[in-house]
mmCIF file of C-alpha atoms in Angstrom:
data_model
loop_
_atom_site.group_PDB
_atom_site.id
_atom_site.type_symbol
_atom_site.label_atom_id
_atom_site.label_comp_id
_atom_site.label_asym_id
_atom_site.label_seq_id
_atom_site.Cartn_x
_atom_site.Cartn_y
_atom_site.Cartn_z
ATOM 1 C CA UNK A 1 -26.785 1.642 11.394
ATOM 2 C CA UNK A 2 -24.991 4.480 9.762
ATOM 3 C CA UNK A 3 -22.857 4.089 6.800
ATOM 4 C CA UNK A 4 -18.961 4.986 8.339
ATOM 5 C CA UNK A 5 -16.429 6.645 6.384
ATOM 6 C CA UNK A 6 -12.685 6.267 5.754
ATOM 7 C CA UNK A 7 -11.021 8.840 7.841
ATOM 8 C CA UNK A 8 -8.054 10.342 5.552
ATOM 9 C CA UNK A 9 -4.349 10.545 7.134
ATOM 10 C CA UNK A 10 -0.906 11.050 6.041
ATOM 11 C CA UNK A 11 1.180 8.838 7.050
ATOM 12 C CA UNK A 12 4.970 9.937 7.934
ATOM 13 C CA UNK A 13 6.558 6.774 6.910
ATOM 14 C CA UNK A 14 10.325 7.710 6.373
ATOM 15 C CA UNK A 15 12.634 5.532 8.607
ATOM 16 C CA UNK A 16 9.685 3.388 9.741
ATOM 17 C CA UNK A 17 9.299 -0.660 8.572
ATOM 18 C CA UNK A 18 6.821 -1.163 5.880
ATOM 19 C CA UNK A 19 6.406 -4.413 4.647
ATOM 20 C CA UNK A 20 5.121 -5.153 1.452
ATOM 21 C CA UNK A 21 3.853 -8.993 0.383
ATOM 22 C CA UNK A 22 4.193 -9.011 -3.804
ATOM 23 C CA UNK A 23 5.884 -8.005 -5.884
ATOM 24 C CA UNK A 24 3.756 -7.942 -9.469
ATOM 25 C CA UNK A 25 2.259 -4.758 -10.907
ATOM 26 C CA UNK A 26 0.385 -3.551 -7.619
ATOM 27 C CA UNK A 27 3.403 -3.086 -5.792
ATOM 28 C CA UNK A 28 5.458 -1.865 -8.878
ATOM 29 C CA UNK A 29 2.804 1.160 -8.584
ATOM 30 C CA UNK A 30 2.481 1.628 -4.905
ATOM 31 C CA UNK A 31 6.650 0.951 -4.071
ATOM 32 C CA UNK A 32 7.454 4.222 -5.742
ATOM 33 C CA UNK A 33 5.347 6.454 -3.310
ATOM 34 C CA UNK A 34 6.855 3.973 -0.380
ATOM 35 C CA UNK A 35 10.419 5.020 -1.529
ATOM 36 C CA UNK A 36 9.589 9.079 -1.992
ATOM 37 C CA UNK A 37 8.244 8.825 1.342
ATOM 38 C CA UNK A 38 11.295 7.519 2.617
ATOM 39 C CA UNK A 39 9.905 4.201 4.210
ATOM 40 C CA UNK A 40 12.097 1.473 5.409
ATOM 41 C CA UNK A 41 10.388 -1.537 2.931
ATOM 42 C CA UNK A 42 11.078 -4.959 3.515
ATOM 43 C CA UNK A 43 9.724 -6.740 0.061
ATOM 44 C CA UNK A 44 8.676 -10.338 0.471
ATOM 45 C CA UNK A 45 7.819 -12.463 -2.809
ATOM 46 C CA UNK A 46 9.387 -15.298 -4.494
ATOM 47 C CA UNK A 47 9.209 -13.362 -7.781
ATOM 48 C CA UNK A 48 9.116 -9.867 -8.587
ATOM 49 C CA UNK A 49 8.265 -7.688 -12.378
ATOM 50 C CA UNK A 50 11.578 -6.504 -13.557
ATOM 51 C CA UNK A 51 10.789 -2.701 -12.400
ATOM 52 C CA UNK A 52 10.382 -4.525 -8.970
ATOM 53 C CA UNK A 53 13.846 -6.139 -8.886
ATOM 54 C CA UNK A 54 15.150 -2.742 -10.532
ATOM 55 C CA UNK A 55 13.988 -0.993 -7.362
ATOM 56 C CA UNK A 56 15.727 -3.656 -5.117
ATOM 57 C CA UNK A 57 18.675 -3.504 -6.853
ATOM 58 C CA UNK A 58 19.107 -0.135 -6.594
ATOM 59 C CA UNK A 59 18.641 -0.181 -3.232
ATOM 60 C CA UNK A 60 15.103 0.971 -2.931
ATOM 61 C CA UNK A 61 13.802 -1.908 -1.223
ATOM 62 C CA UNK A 62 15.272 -5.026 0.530
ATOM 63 C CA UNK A 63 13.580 -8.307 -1.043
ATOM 64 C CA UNK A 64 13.472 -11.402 0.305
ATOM 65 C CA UNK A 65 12.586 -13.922 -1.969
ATOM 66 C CA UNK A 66 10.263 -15.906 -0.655
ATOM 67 C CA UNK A 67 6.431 -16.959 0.372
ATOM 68 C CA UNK A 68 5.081 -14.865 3.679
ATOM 69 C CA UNK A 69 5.662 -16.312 6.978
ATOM 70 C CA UNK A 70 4.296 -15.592 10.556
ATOM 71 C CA UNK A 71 5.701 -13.272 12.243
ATOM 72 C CA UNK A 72 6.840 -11.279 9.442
ATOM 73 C CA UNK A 73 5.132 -8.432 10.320
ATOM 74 C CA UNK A 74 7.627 -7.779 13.528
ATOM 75 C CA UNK A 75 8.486 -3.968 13.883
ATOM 76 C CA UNK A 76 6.402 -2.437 10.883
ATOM 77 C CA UNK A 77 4.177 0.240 11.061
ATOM 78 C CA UNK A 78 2.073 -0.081 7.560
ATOM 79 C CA UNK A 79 1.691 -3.449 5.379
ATOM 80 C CA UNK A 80 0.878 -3.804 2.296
ATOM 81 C CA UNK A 81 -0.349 -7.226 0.902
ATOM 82 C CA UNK A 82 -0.551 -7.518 -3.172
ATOM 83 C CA UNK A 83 -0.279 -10.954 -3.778
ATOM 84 C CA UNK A 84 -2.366 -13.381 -5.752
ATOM 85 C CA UNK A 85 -2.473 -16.303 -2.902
ATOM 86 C CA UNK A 86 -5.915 -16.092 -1.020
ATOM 87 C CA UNK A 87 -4.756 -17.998 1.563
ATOM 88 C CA UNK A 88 -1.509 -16.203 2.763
ATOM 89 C CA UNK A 89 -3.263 -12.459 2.168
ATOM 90 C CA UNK A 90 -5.712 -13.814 4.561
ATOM 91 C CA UNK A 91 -3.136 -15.383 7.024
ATOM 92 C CA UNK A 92 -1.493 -12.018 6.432
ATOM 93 C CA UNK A 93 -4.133 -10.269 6.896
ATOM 94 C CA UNK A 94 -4.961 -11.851 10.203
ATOM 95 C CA UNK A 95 -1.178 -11.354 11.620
ATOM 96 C CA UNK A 96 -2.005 -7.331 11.012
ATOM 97 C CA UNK A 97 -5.221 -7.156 12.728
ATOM 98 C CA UNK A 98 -3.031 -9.075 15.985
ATOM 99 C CA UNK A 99 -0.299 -6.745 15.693
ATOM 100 C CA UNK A 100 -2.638 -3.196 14.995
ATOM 101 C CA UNK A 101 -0.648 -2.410 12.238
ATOM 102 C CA UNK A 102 -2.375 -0.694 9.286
ATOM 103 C CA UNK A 103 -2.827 -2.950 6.250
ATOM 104 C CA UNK A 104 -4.154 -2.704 2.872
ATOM 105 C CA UNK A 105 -5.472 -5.785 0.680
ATOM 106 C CA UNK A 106 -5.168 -4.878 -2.970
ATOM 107 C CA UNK A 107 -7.800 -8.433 -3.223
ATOM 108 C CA UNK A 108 -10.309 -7.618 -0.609
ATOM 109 C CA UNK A 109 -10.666 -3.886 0.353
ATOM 110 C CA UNK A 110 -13.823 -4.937 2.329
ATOM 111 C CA UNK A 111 -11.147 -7.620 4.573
ATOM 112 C CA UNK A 112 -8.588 -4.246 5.017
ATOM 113 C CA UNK A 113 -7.851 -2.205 7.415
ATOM 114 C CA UNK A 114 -6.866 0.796 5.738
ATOM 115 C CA UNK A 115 -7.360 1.581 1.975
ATOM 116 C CA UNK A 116 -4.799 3.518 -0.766
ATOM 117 C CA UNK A 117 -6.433 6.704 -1.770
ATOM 118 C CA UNK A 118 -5.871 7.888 -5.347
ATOM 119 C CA UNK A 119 -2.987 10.501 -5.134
ATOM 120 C CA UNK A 120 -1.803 13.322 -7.096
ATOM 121 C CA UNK A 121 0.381 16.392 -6.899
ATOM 122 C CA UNK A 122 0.822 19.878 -8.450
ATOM 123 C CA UNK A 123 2.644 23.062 -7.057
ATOM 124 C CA UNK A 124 3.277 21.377 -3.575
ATOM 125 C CA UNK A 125 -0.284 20.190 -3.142
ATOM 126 C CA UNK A 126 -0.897 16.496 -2.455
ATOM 127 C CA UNK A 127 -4.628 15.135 -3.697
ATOM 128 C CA UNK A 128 -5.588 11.998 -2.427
ATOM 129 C CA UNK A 129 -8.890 10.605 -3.328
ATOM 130 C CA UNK A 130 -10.897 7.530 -1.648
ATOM 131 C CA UNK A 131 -14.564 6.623 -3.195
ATOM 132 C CA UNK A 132 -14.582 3.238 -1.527
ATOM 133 C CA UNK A 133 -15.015 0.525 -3.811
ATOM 134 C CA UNK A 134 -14.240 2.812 -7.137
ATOM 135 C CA UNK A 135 -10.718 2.856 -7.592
ATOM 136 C CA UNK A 136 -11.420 4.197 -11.356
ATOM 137 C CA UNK A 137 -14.025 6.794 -9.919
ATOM 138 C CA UNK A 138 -11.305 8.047 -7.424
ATOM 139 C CA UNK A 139 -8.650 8.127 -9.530
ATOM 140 C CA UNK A 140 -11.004 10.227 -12.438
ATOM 141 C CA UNK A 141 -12.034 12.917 -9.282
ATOM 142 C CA UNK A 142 -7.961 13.140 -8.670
ATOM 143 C CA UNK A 143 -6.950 13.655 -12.063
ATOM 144 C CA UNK A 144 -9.644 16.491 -12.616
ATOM 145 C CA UNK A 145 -8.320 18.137 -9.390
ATOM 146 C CA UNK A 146 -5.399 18.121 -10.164
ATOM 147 C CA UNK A 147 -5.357 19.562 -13.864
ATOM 148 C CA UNK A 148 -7.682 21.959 -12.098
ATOM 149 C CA UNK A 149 -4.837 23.026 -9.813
ATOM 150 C CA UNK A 150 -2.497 23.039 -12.513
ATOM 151 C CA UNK A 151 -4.680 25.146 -15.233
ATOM 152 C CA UNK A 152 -6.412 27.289 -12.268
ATOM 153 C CA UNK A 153 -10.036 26.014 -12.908
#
């Protein structure tokens, strides 16, 4: 059997329901790319980091604090599940795959259905960058193409 491929997308997120289980430092980097992209995020964690509840209570985000429940998942388009409970990424997980919505698993890339490419910008160009299971390799190719764009190498 062949090895398959990601197949890159952008996703036009703005007035569509993303939810987003976590709230700890994976979401405090992935949230601000949510809000630029205008997304509708519905935040679900009992806790948050304090540039997390910064971003709700500004308005960025609504939170709910609490655990994830079935069915929360209702209406979205794209989920994103950063939390550090095995158990209720999988049970997350598996409400995703039943409702074909998009999700990624910042714990098990391997158990996702769609994965967060290493982005970067310069001049009005958007990188984005998947190497599978590198994350640091991805995010080294993006940073050289981008100061590549920038200096004109």
């Amino acid at each position: 059997m062949s090895e398959h491929f990601a197949y890159p997308v952008g996703l036009r997120l703005s007035g569509r329901r993303v939810v987003v289980l976590g709230a700890g430092q994976v979401a405090q980097r992935r949230l601000p790319a949510l809000i630029a992209a205008g997304a509708d995020i519905l935040l679900i964690s009992p806790s948050a980091t304090a540039s997390v509840e910064a971003m709700a209570e500004a308005g960025e985000v609504r939170w709910e604090r609490r655990r994830y429940q079935e069915g929360d998942f209702e209406g979205a388009w794209y989920v994103l599940i950063t939390t550090d409970d095995p158990e209720a990424n999988a049970a997350a997980s598996a409400e995703a795959e039943a409702r074909r919505i998009w999700c990624v698993r910042s714990d098990d890339a391997e158990a996702a259905s769609a994965w967060t490419p290493a982005t970067g910008r310069s001049e009005g160009v958007t990188v984005a960058v998947l190497t599978g299971q590198d994350p640091r390799r991805s995010a080294a190719v993006r940073d050289a193409v981008v100061e590549g764009l920038r200096d004109g190498t």
